[in-house]
Short mmCIF file of C-alpha atoms in Angstrom, two decimals:
data_model
loop_
_atom_site.label_atom_id
_atom_site.label_comp_id
_atom_site.label_asym_id
_atom_site.label_seq_id
_atom_site.Cartn_x
_atom_site.Cartn_y
_atom_site.Cartn_z
CA MET A 449 -26.31 1.55 97.57
CA PRO A 450 -27.79 4.68 96.01
CA ALA A 451 -27.69 7.88 98.02
CA PRO A 452 -30.98 8.85 99.70
CA ARG A 453 -33.02 11.49 98.01
CA PRO A 454 -33.06 14.93 99.62
CA PRO A 455 -36.29 15.86 101.43
CA HIS A 456 -38.98 17.53 99.38
CA HIS A 457 -39.24 21.29 99.71
CA ALA A 458 -42.29 22.86 101.29
CA SER A 459 -42.98 24.82 98.11
CA ILE A 460 -44.66 21.66 96.82
CA LEU A 461 -47.46 22.21 99.34
CA PHE A 462 -47.52 25.94 100.06
CA ALA A 463 -48.06 28.97 97.86
CA PRO A 464 -45.34 31.68 98.02
CA PHE A 465 -47.13 33.75 100.68
CA GLU A 466 -48.07 30.69 102.72
CA LEU A 467 -44.51 29.39 102.38
CA ARG A 468 -43.16 32.51 104.09
CA MET A 469 -45.61 31.99 106.95
CA TYR A 470 -44.54 28.35 107.28
CA GLN A 471 -40.85 29.31 107.29
CA ARG A 472 -41.50 31.85 110.04
CA TRP A 473 -43.35 29.27 112.14
CA ARG A 474 -40.70 26.62 111.56
CA SER A 475 -37.78 28.89 112.48
CA ARG A 476 -39.59 30.10 115.60
CA TYR A 477 -40.92 26.86 117.08
CA ILE A 478 -38.86 24.00 115.62
CA PHE A 479 -35.44 24.92 114.23
CA SER A 480 -34.59 28.44 115.23
CA ASP A 481 -30.93 28.06 114.20
CA LEU A 482 -31.68 27.16 110.54
CA PRO A 483 -32.07 29.70 107.73
CA ASN A 484 -35.54 30.43 106.47
CA ASN A 485 -34.86 28.99 103.03
CA ASN A 486 -34.31 25.55 104.58
CA ALA A 487 -37.95 24.49 104.69
CA PRO A 488 -38.55 20.82 103.93
CA LEU A 489 -42.02 19.46 103.45
CA PRO A 490 -43.72 19.15 106.85
CA THR A 491 -44.63 15.83 108.36
CA ALA A 492 -48.23 15.08 109.24
CA LEU A 493 -47.89 16.25 112.86
CA GLU A 494 -45.89 19.32 111.87
CA TYR A 495 -48.52 20.24 109.32
CA ALA A 496 -51.27 19.85 111.96
CA ALA A 497 -49.34 22.00 114.44
CA TYR A 498 -48.74 24.65 111.78
CA GLN A 499 -52.43 24.72 110.86
CA ASP A 500 -53.35 25.30 114.53
CA TRP A 501 -50.81 28.11 114.80
CA ARG A 502 -51.99 29.62 111.52
CA ALA A 503 -55.58 29.64 112.75
CA GLN A 504 -54.56 31.38 115.96
CA GLU A 505 -52.57 34.00 114.06
CA ARG A 506 -55.46 34.63 111.72
CA LYS A 507 -57.94 35.11 114.55
CA ARG A 508 -55.51 37.31 116.45
CA CYS A 509 -54.97 39.63 113.49
CA LEU A 510 -58.62 39.93 112.44
CA PRO A 511 -60.88 42.63 113.94
CA ARG A 512 -62.89 41.70 117.01
CA ASN A 513 -66.21 41.90 115.18
CA TYR A 514 -64.99 40.16 112.00
CA ILE A 515 -65.85 36.60 113.00
CA ASN A 516 -69.42 36.26 114.23
CA ALA A 517 -69.03 39.62 116.06
CA SER A 518 -67.28 37.84 118.93
CA ASP A 519 -63.86 37.58 120.47
CA PRO A 520 -61.34 35.12 119.12
CA VAL A 521 -61.77 31.66 120.58
CA ASP A 522 -58.87 29.62 121.83
CA VAL A 523 -58.45 26.56 119.62
CA ASN A 524 -57.84 24.43 122.71
CA SER A 525 -60.97 25.59 124.53
CA GLU A 526 -62.91 22.56 123.34
CA HIS A 527 -60.48 20.32 125.19
CA GLU A 528 -60.75 22.11 128.55
CA ALA A 529 -63.63 19.88 129.66
CA GLU A 530 -61.48 16.83 129.09
CA GLU A 531 -58.65 17.79 131.42
CA ASP A 532 -60.22 15.82 134.25
CA TYR A 533 -59.54 12.63 132.31
CA GLY A 534 -56.04 12.68 133.70
CA GLU A 535 -57.39 11.96 137.14
CA ILE A 536 -59.24 8.78 136.08
CA ASP A 537 -57.41 5.46 136.08
CA GLY A 538 -54.07 7.18 135.68
CA ALA A 539 -54.79 8.26 132.10
CA ILE A 540 -52.64 11.00 130.65
CA LEU A 541 -53.64 13.64 128.12
CA ALA A 542 -52.07 14.31 124.75
CA THR A 543 -50.14 17.56 124.69
CA GLU A 544 -51.86 19.15 121.68
CA CYS A 545 -55.29 17.59 121.22
CA LYS A 546 -55.89 17.15 125.02
CA HIS A 547 -57.48 13.73 124.47
CA PRO A 548 -56.88 10.95 127.00
CA ILE A 549 -54.35 8.26 126.15
CA HIS A 550 -55.06 4.63 126.93
CA PRO A 551 -53.04 3.36 129.91
CA ALA A 552 -51.73 0.48 127.81
CA HIS A 553 -49.74 2.93 125.72
CA ALA A 554 -47.47 3.86 128.61
CA SER A 555 -46.45 0.25 129.27
CA ALA A 556 -46.11 -0.49 125.56
CA LEU A 557 -43.95 2.57 124.93
CA ALA A 558 -41.78 1.77 127.94
CA ALA A 559 -41.27 -1.82 126.81
CA SER A 560 -40.59 -0.92 123.15
CA PRO A 561 -38.63 2.30 122.54
CA SER A 562 -39.28 1.92 118.78
CA LEU A 563 -42.95 2.70 119.46
CA SER A 564 -42.20 5.91 121.32
CA SER A 565 -43.09 7.85 118.18
CA HIS A 566 -46.15 7.23 116.07
CA ILE A 567 -44.42 8.34 112.90
CA GLU A 568 -41.04 10.04 113.03
CA ASP A 569 -38.39 9.65 115.68
CA GLY A 570 -38.45 12.42 118.23
CA GLU A 571 -41.77 13.90 117.19
CA ILE A 572 -44.08 12.29 119.70
CA THR A 573 -42.66 12.13 123.21
CA ASP A 574 -44.14 11.12 126.52
CA PRO A 575 -46.86 12.33 126.76
CA PRO A 576 -47.79 12.11 123.06
CA LEU A 577 -48.65 15.21 121.09
CA TYR A 578 -51.84 13.69 119.66
CA CYS A 579 -54.00 10.70 120.37
CA PRO A 580 -54.07 7.92 117.73
CA VAL A 581 -57.35 9.16 116.22
CA CYS A 582 -56.07 12.73 115.85
CA THR A 583 -52.79 11.39 114.48
CA LEU A 584 -54.74 9.51 111.82
CA LYS A 585 -56.67 12.67 110.94
CA ALA A 586 -53.40 14.61 110.68
CA HIS A 587 -52.05 12.11 108.16
CA GLN A 588 -55.24 12.17 106.14
CA THR A 589 -55.23 15.99 106.13
CA LEU A 590 -51.66 16.13 104.82
CA ILE A 591 -52.36 13.51 102.14
CA SER A 592 -55.46 15.39 101.03
CA ALA A 593 -53.56 18.69 100.83
CA ILE A 594 -50.74 17.19 98.73
CA TYR A 595 -53.22 15.40 96.47
CA THR A 596 -55.06 18.68 95.86
CA LYS A 597 -51.79 20.31 94.77
CA TRP A 598 -51.03 17.31 92.58
CA THR A 599 -54.39 17.52 90.81
CA THR A 600 -53.74 21.16 89.90
CA LEU A 601 -50.76 19.90 87.88
CA GLY A 602 -52.93 17.54 85.85
CA ALA A 603 -52.95 14.48 88.08
CA PRO A 604 -53.62 11.69 88.01
CA TRP A 605 -53.63 11.55 84.18
CA ARG A 606 -51.78 14.77 83.31
CA ASP A 607 -54.29 16.02 80.75
CA PRO A 608 -52.92 17.95 78.96
CA PRO A 609 -49.50 16.42 79.57
CA THR A 610 -46.69 18.65 80.72
CA THR A 611 -44.07 19.51 78.18
CA SER A 612 -41.38 21.67 79.76
CA PRO A 613 -38.69 20.07 81.95
CA ALA A 614 -39.57 22.41 84.83
CA GLU A 615 -43.21 21.32 84.82
CA LYS A 616 -42.21 17.67 84.66
CA ALA A 617 -39.86 18.13 87.63
CA VAL A 618 -42.58 19.78 89.75
CA TYR A 619 -45.09 17.10 88.78
CA SER A 620 -42.70 14.26 89.66
CA ALA A 621 -41.69 15.86 92.97
CA THR A 622 -45.33 16.33 93.98
CA LEU A 623 -46.12 12.74 93.06
CA ARG A 624 -43.22 11.43 95.16
CA ALA A 625 -44.31 13.59 98.10
CA TYR A 626 -47.84 12.20 97.80
CA GLN A 627 -46.52 8.65 97.73
CA LYS A 628 -44.26 9.25 100.75
CA ALA A 629 -47.16 10.69 102.75
CA ARG A 630 -49.21 7.58 102.06
CA VAL A 631 -46.31 5.32 103.06
CA ASP A 632 -45.95 7.23 106.34
CA LEU A 633 -49.63 6.65 107.04
CA VAL A 634 -49.31 2.91 106.40
CA ASN A 635 -46.30 2.70 108.73
CA THR A 636 -48.22 4.58 111.41
CA ILE A 637 -51.19 2.20 111.08
CA SER A 638 -48.78 -0.70 111.58
CA ILE A 639 -47.67 0.83 114.89
CA PHE A 640 -51.27 1.48 115.88
CA SER A 641 -52.13 -2.16 115.18
CA HIS A 642 -49.51 -3.20 117.72
CA LEU A 643 -50.87 -0.69 120.23
CA ALA A 644 -54.41 -1.98 119.63
CA ASP A 645 -53.25 -5.45 120.66
CA GLN A 646 -51.73 -3.94 123.80
CA GLU A 647 -55.03 -2.20 124.56
CA SER A 648 -56.95 -5.46 124.29
CA ALA A 649 -54.45 -7.25 126.53
CA TRP A 650 -54.58 -4.45 129.11
CA SER A 651 -58.40 -4.48 129.19
CA LEU A 652 -58.38 -8.24 129.85
CA ALA A 653 -55.81 -7.82 132.61
CA HIS A 654 -57.79 -4.99 134.28
CA PRO A 655 -61.49 -5.92 134.04
CA GLU A 656 -62.36 -3.64 136.93
CA SER A 657 -61.17 -0.50 135.11
CA ASN A 658 -63.69 1.66 133.26
CA THR A 659 -62.12 2.67 129.95
CA SER A 660 -65.27 3.36 127.96
CA TYR A 661 -64.52 7.07 127.90
CA LEU A 662 -61.19 6.29 126.20
CA GLN A 663 -62.74 4.36 123.32
CA PRO A 664 -63.11 7.32 120.86
CA TYR A 665 -59.38 8.07 121.15
CA THR A 666 -57.75 4.63 121.24
CA ALA A 667 -55.50 2.99 118.67
CA THR A 668 -58.19 0.36 118.14
CA THR A 669 -60.61 3.06 116.99
CA ALA A 670 -57.96 4.63 114.76
CA VAL A 671 -57.18 1.32 113.04
CA GLN A 672 -60.87 0.53 112.59
CA THR A 673 -61.51 4.00 111.14
CA TYR A 674 -58.61 3.58 108.72
CA TYR A 675 -59.82 0.23 107.39
CA ASP A 676 -63.40 1.46 107.17
CA GLY A 677 -62.19 4.20 104.87
CA ILE A 678 -60.40 1.86 102.45
CA THR A 679 -62.82 -1.09 102.53
CA TYR A 680 -65.84 -1.18 100.28
CA PRO A 681 -68.71 -3.64 100.76
CA ALA A 682 -69.23 -6.25 98.08
CA LYS A 683 -72.62 -7.17 96.71
CA LEU A 684 -73.09 -10.83 97.53
CA VAL A 685 -75.44 -13.06 95.56
CA ASP A 686 -77.03 -16.29 96.66
CA PRO A 687 -75.08 -19.20 95.05
CA ASN A 688 -78.39 -20.93 94.28
CA TYR A 689 -79.51 -17.88 92.32
CA ILE A 690 -76.31 -17.97 90.27
CA SER A 691 -76.72 -21.65 89.45
CA LEU A 692 -80.33 -21.14 88.37
CA SER A 693 -79.87 -17.97 86.34
CA LEU A 694 -76.64 -18.81 84.56
CA THR A 695 -76.35 -21.74 82.20
CA THR A 696 -73.01 -23.43 81.89
CA THR A 697 -71.61 -24.51 78.55
CA PRO A 698 -69.91 -27.91 78.62
CA HIS A 699 -66.34 -27.88 77.39
CA PRO A 700 -64.64 -30.89 75.86
CA HIS A 701 -61.99 -32.41 78.03
CA SER A 702 -58.54 -31.69 76.65
CA SER A 703 -55.56 -33.79 77.51
CA LYS A 704 -52.73 -32.08 79.30
CA LYS A 705 -49.77 -31.43 77.05
CA LYS A 706 -46.24 -32.02 78.14
CA VAL A 707 -42.78 -31.88 76.65
CA THR A 708 -40.94 -35.12 76.05
CA TYR A 709 -37.27 -35.70 75.29
CA SER A 710 -35.47 -38.44 73.48
CA PRO A 711 -33.46 -40.82 75.68
CA THR A 712 -30.19 -39.45 74.29
CA THR A 713 -30.93 -35.86 75.36
CA PRO A 714 -28.64 -34.94 78.29
CA LEU A 715 -30.45 -34.21 81.54
CA THR A 716 -28.47 -30.99 81.98
CA THR A 717 -29.95 -29.48 78.81
CA ARG A 718 -33.59 -30.57 79.07
CA HIS A 719 -34.65 -27.47 80.95
CA ARG A 720 -32.56 -25.05 78.95
CA PRO A 721 -34.42 -21.83 77.99
CA SER A 722 -35.67 -21.85 74.42
CA THR A 723 -33.77 -18.64 73.62
CA LEU A 724 -30.50 -20.52 74.04
CA TRP A 725 -31.39 -22.93 71.22
CA THR A 726 -31.59 -20.28 68.48
CA ARG A 727 -29.17 -20.28 65.57
CA THR A 728 -27.96 -16.80 66.49
CA TYR A 729 -26.76 -17.89 69.93
CA PRO A 730 -22.93 -18.02 70.12
CA THR A 731 -22.83 -21.61 71.39
CA HIS A 732 -25.29 -22.96 68.83
CA ASP A 733 -23.96 -26.10 67.19
CA PRO A 734 -25.72 -26.87 63.88
CA ALA A 735 -23.98 -30.26 63.80
CA SER A 736 -25.34 -31.24 67.21
CA PRO A 737 -27.09 -34.63 67.24
CA HIS A 738 -29.94 -32.99 69.15
CA ALA A 739 -30.72 -30.50 66.38
CA CYS A 740 -33.92 -31.09 64.43
CA PRO A 741 -33.11 -33.20 61.37
CA HIS A 742 -33.76 -31.67 57.96
CA PRO A 743 -32.81 -33.23 54.63
CA GLU A 744 -31.79 -29.89 53.10
CA GLY A 745 -30.24 -28.40 56.21
CA TRP A 746 -31.08 -25.06 57.77
CA GLU A 747 -31.63 -21.93 55.72
CA ASP A 748 -30.64 -18.56 57.11
CA THR A 749 -33.76 -16.40 56.71
CA SER A 750 -32.57 -13.46 58.81
CA ARG A 751 -31.70 -11.45 55.69
CA TYR A 752 -35.26 -11.59 54.38
CA THR A 753 -36.22 -8.56 56.48
CA ASP A 754 -33.29 -6.47 55.24
CA TRP A 755 -34.33 -3.93 52.61
CA LYS A 756 -30.95 -4.11 50.86
CA TYR A 757 -31.41 -7.81 50.24
CA VAL A 758 -34.95 -7.27 48.94
CA VAL A 759 -33.86 -4.47 46.59
CA ALA A 760 -31.05 -6.67 45.29
CA GLN A 761 -33.62 -9.22 44.10
CA CYS A 762 -35.36 -6.66 41.87
CA ARG A 763 -34.63 -6.15 38.18
CA ILE A 764 -32.41 -3.18 37.34
CA LEU A 765 -32.80 -1.76 33.83
CA PHE A 766 -30.32 0.82 32.57
CA CYS A 767 -32.34 3.19 30.35
CA TYR A 768 -30.89 5.40 27.61
CA PRO A 769 -32.15 7.11 24.44
CA ASP A 770 -32.06 5.02 21.28
CA PRO A 771 -28.99 6.27 19.32
CA ASP A 772 -30.60 5.17 16.02
CA ASP A 773 -33.66 7.34 16.57
CA GLU A 774 -33.35 10.62 14.63
CA GLY A 775 -36.49 12.21 16.10
CA ILE A 776 -36.58 15.10 18.55
CA TYR A 777 -38.02 12.87 21.27
CA LYS A 778 -35.83 9.83 21.26
CA LYS A 779 -37.31 6.50 22.13
CA LEU A 780 -35.94 4.65 25.12
CA LYS A 781 -34.04 1.42 25.24
CA TYR A 782 -32.64 -0.45 28.21
CA ASP A 783 -30.10 -3.05 29.15
CA THR A 784 -30.62 -5.46 32.02
CA LEU A 785 -28.00 -4.94 34.73
CA ASN A 786 -29.44 -7.38 37.25
CA PRO A 787 -31.85 -10.13 36.16
CA GLY A 788 -33.33 -10.27 39.64
CA PRO A 789 -32.54 -13.23 41.91
CA ASN A 790 -29.02 -14.44 42.58
CA GLY A 791 -27.68 -10.91 42.50
CA PHE A 792 -27.17 -10.69 46.22
CA GLU A 793 -25.20 -13.02 48.46
CA SER A 794 -25.45 -11.44 51.90
CA GLU A 795 -26.28 -8.19 53.65
CA THR A 796 -22.91 -6.64 52.84
CA THR A 797 -21.61 -8.46 49.76
CA THR A 798 -22.98 -8.13 46.26
CA THR A 799 -21.92 -10.04 43.20
CA ASN A 800 -23.23 -7.32 40.91
CA SER A 801 -21.79 -3.81 40.91
CA ALA A 802 -25.12 -2.42 39.67
CA VAL A 803 -26.85 -3.76 42.78
CA HIS A 804 -24.27 -2.11 44.99
CA ARG A 805 -24.64 1.14 43.05
CA LEU A 806 -28.44 1.14 43.37
CA ILE A 807 -28.24 0.57 47.12
CA THR A 808 -25.76 3.45 47.39
CA VAL A 809 -28.06 5.72 45.37
CA LEU A 810 -31.04 4.82 47.57
CA GLU A 811 -29.08 5.34 50.79
CA THR A 812 -27.78 8.71 49.63
CA TRP A 813 -31.23 9.85 48.54
CA MET A 814 -32.86 8.76 51.83
CA THR A 815 -30.15 10.51 53.84
CA ALA A 816 -31.37 13.83 52.45
CA GLN A 817 -34.97 13.12 53.53
CA THR A 818 -36.64 13.63 56.87
CA HIS A 819 -36.59 10.92 59.50
CA ASP A 820 -40.26 10.04 58.95
CA VAL A 821 -39.72 9.64 55.21
CA GLN A 822 -36.68 7.43 55.83
CA VAL A 823 -38.64 5.16 58.15
CA GLN A 824 -41.48 4.81 55.66
CA TRP A 825 -39.13 4.10 52.76
CA VAL A 826 -37.23 1.41 54.70
CA ARG A 827 -40.52 -0.20 55.71
CA TYR A 828 -41.70 -0.07 52.10
CA LEU A 829 -38.48 -1.39 50.54
CA ARG A 830 -38.58 -4.47 52.79
CA ASP A 831 -41.55 -5.83 50.86
CA ILE A 832 -41.33 -4.91 47.18
CA SER A 833 -40.84 -6.79 43.93
CA ASP A 834 -40.72 -3.79 41.61
CA ILE A 835 -38.47 -2.94 38.70
CA PHE A 836 -35.92 -0.14 39.01
CA LEU A 837 -35.31 1.98 35.91
CA VAL A 838 -31.95 3.71 36.25
CA TRP A 839 -30.13 6.19 34.04
CA LYS A 840 -27.23 8.57 33.91
CA ASP A 841 -28.16 12.24 33.80
CA ALA A 842 -26.46 14.49 31.28
CA LYS A 843 -23.91 16.84 32.87
CA ASP A 844 -21.91 19.71 31.48
CA GLY A 845 -19.46 18.39 28.92
CA ASP A 846 -21.12 15.00 28.53
CA GLY A 847 -21.90 13.88 25.04
CA PHE A 848 -24.78 11.75 23.91
CA GLU A 849 -22.62 8.66 23.87
CA ASP A 850 -21.94 9.10 27.60
CA ARG A 851 -25.58 8.27 28.26
CA VAL A 852 -25.80 5.22 26.04
CA GLY A 853 -23.93 2.92 28.40
CA GLY A 854 -20.92 0.88 27.53
CA ASP A 855 -18.49 0.11 30.32
CA GLY A 856 -20.05 2.75 32.60
CA LYS A 857 -23.59 1.39 32.75
CA ASP A 858 -23.31 0.75 36.46
CA VAL A 859 -22.40 4.40 37.14
CA PHE A 860 -25.96 5.72 37.07
CA ASP A 861 -27.35 8.50 39.23
CA GLY A 862 -31.12 8.50 38.65
CA PHE A 863 -33.71 5.89 39.49
CA GLN A 864 -37.40 5.26 39.00
CA ARG A 865 -39.48 2.49 40.55
CA VAL A 866 -42.20 0.88 38.44
CA PRO A 867 -44.34 -2.09 39.47
CA ARG A 868 -44.34 -3.50 35.93
CA LEU A 869 -43.10 -2.70 32.45
CA VAL A 870 -46.60 -2.21 31.05
CA GLY A 871 -47.33 1.51 31.23
CA SER A 872 -43.71 2.39 32.01
CA PRO A 873 -41.52 4.72 29.91
CA VAL A 874 -39.88 1.65 28.31
CA GLU A 875 -43.12 -0.15 27.48
CA ALA A 876 -42.62 -0.13 23.70
CA PHE A 877 -39.07 -1.48 23.85
CA ALA A 878 -40.07 -4.12 26.40
CA ARG A 879 -42.89 -5.20 24.10
CA ARG A 880 -40.52 -5.43 21.17
CA VAL A 881 -37.89 -7.53 22.96
CA GLY A 882 -40.47 -9.86 24.51
CA ASP A 883 -40.32 -8.75 28.15
CA ILE A 884 -44.09 -8.12 27.91
CA ASP A 885 -45.92 -11.23 26.73
CA ASP A 886 -49.20 -11.27 24.81
CA GLU A 887 -51.36 -12.13 27.82
CA GLU A 888 -49.99 -9.27 29.90
CA TRP A 889 -50.33 -6.87 26.97
CA GLU A 890 -53.94 -7.81 26.28
CA GLY A 891 -54.79 -7.33 29.95
CA ALA A 892 -53.22 -3.88 29.88
CA MET A 893 -55.24 -2.92 26.80
CA VAL A 894 -58.45 -3.90 28.57
CA GLU A 895 -57.52 -1.71 31.54
CA ARG A 896 -56.75 1.24 29.26
CA LYS A 897 -60.04 0.98 27.43
CA SER A 898 -61.90 0.95 30.76
CA VAL A 899 -60.46 4.37 31.67
CA GLU A 900 -60.85 6.01 28.25
CA GLY A 901 -63.18 8.98 28.25
CA LYS A 902 -62.82 9.53 31.99
CA GLY A 903 -60.01 12.05 31.74
CA SER A 904 -57.57 9.68 33.42
CA GLU A 905 -53.99 9.25 32.31
CA VAL A 906 -52.01 6.07 32.51
CA TRP A 907 -49.25 6.63 35.02
CA GLY A 908 -46.68 5.02 32.75
CA ASP A 909 -47.10 7.78 30.14
CA GLU A 910 -45.47 10.30 32.47
CA VAL A 911 -41.86 11.09 31.68
CA GLU A 912 -38.79 12.02 33.64
CA VAL A 913 -36.79 14.95 32.31
CA GLY A 914 -33.23 15.39 33.47
CA GLY A 915 -31.97 18.85 34.15
CA GLN A 916 -31.74 21.58 36.68
CA ALA A 917 -35.41 21.34 37.58
CA ASN A 918 -34.70 18.08 39.39
CA GLU A 919 -32.70 17.75 42.57
CA GLY A 920 -29.04 17.50 41.68
CA GLY A 921 -29.69 17.59 37.95
CA GLY A 922 -27.40 19.22 35.41
CA ASP A 923 -28.12 21.97 32.89
CA GLY A 924 -28.51 19.75 29.85
CA GLN A 925 -31.88 18.16 29.10
CA VAL A 926 -32.62 14.96 27.26
CA VAL A 927 -36.29 14.07 27.20
CA MET A 928 -37.02 10.45 28.07
CA THR A 929 -40.35 9.24 26.71
CA ASP A 930 -41.79 6.04 25.34
CA GLU A 931 -43.28 4.95 22.07
CA SER A 932 -47.00 4.88 21.63
CA GLU A 933 -48.73 1.74 20.45
CA ASP A 934 -48.49 2.67 16.78
CA GLY A 935 -44.87 3.82 17.02
CA ASP A 936 -45.57 7.58 17.00
CA THR A 937 -43.92 9.86 19.48
CA SER A 938 -45.74 12.48 21.51
CA SER A 939 -44.73 16.14 21.58
CA SER A 940 -46.08 19.44 22.78
CA GLU A 941 -47.89 21.73 20.40
CA ASP A 942 -45.20 24.42 20.41
CA GLY A 943 -42.39 21.94 19.94
CA ASP A 944 -40.74 22.71 23.30
CA ASP A 945 -39.68 20.07 25.77
CA VAL A 946 -42.41 19.24 28.23
CA ASP A 947 -41.22 18.74 31.81
CA VAL A 948 -43.68 16.30 33.33
CA ARG A 949 -42.85 15.50 36.93
CA MET A 950 -43.12 11.99 38.24
CA ALA A 951 -44.38 11.23 41.74
CA ASP A 952 -42.23 12.75 44.47
CA PRO A 953 -40.87 10.01 46.75
CA ALA A 954 -41.19 12.39 49.70
CA ASP A 955 -44.97 12.50 49.30
CA LEU A 956 -45.54 9.50 51.52
CA ASP A 957 -48.50 8.65 53.69
CA GLU A 958 -47.55 6.85 56.87
CA GLU A 959 -50.63 4.63 56.80
CA ASP A 960 -50.45 3.63 53.13
CA ASP A 961 -49.62 0.01 52.48
CA ASP A 962 -48.56 0.81 48.92
CA VAL A 963 -46.63 4.01 49.29
CA TYR A 964 -47.31 5.34 45.83
CA GLY A 965 -50.31 3.43 44.60
CA ASP A 966 -50.10 3.50 40.83
CA ASP A 967 -47.51 6.28 40.67
CA ALA A 968 -43.87 5.69 39.95
CA ALA A 969 -41.13 6.70 42.34
CA VAL A 970 -38.40 8.89 40.95
CA GLY A 971 -35.08 9.61 42.60
CA GLU A 972 -31.89 11.26 41.52
CA PHE A 973 -28.33 10.97 42.74
CA VAL A 974 -25.37 13.23 42.07
#
């Protein structure tokens, strides 16, 4: 059983100056042996008594002519005319409010010691401190005061929301105090309901007694006042008016659906939760005679949402400069490392070392990105069918033959994502080896002619330059470009290498369905 929460401190309700006044009153009239800093939140009756004392202190300290140019008035003077109630029908007066108490309360309290206090044990003795109506007002006053403090903290919607832990702690403590005050009121009304029944029974047993003067202060009045405050009248409409003004639309009768089982299904499993029938459940038996029959068996589709599996289905092309090209800007060639499907067996096992290498490169690159970029990339990689162009960057001491491939083709460290080979840096070579058919090529030419004269550039004409300018690149530079349609190579006017940057994978938009649109993604791994 969890330990009870400590009582709320009075600082929730009182300002610093008012808190010192409350501590002084509490140590003087309630707990004189406790230190001043021990000031829990007052109960409803304590708060009412403190407010009366505070009003007396304020009037006593103010000048004589400060309030209506008259002497201070005793707060209990309005009850002096009611003191004669104690002589009528044996009624007693409440200690604080001086209102008469119904005679039924004395017999009810004597018969049930649990009702000797309206709220807290030991607070209301015989005679009571307040009548039921004044007790109800005391609860409502305390609830209103706590709610006012709560609203200053942004309640009930906290707009703007609190941010610091200290503000959140104060807000939560005030909310709990407000809820506790409301619960105390409900418990008190429950006691008053029992006393109201006692009042009715007493009135029937003593028809000769005149208790009309007690009616404004009885538990019956308190309960009725409480429910009047929380009950709102409803606007009733004549049923005939509803039937005449509203037209009903006939609905076709639908047969009630029900689940049926085959005769061989055990009775003990017919009401088994559906979650226990899944293939991932430890006790699932795929060979069970009650499993749904399928001629080809069950296929495990859980890996379809794993980005590693999706990436493993993509083509991986190892790109390198053509060693037979003697020009300054060497044309690109590529070798297929992974034809696409059948390169991935499960989430952790690959049959192709190039697939495993590409996944490692992607994981290492994403590790260096921010969390938001990582989330967007994982979400994007789960649903792609692109082609990955990979290459090995030139490092210090590497010769040209180190970039051509050979046995180390699967040890690449740069990657570029392209949606298709048309417009990519290896377009010319792909066209020559037949990876781009005539229909796809003609469609690409139509698209290019539609953008001519508009100042637009085909995204595939951009190039990736290795070197120190890129993240993790080496000092050496080998320009990777593609052949134009007529076989010519492009160059800058001054003959220097042109460093044209591809799209930065970090430039992601969270709401984009296609993360890069028509741009290619470039990554590099060291």
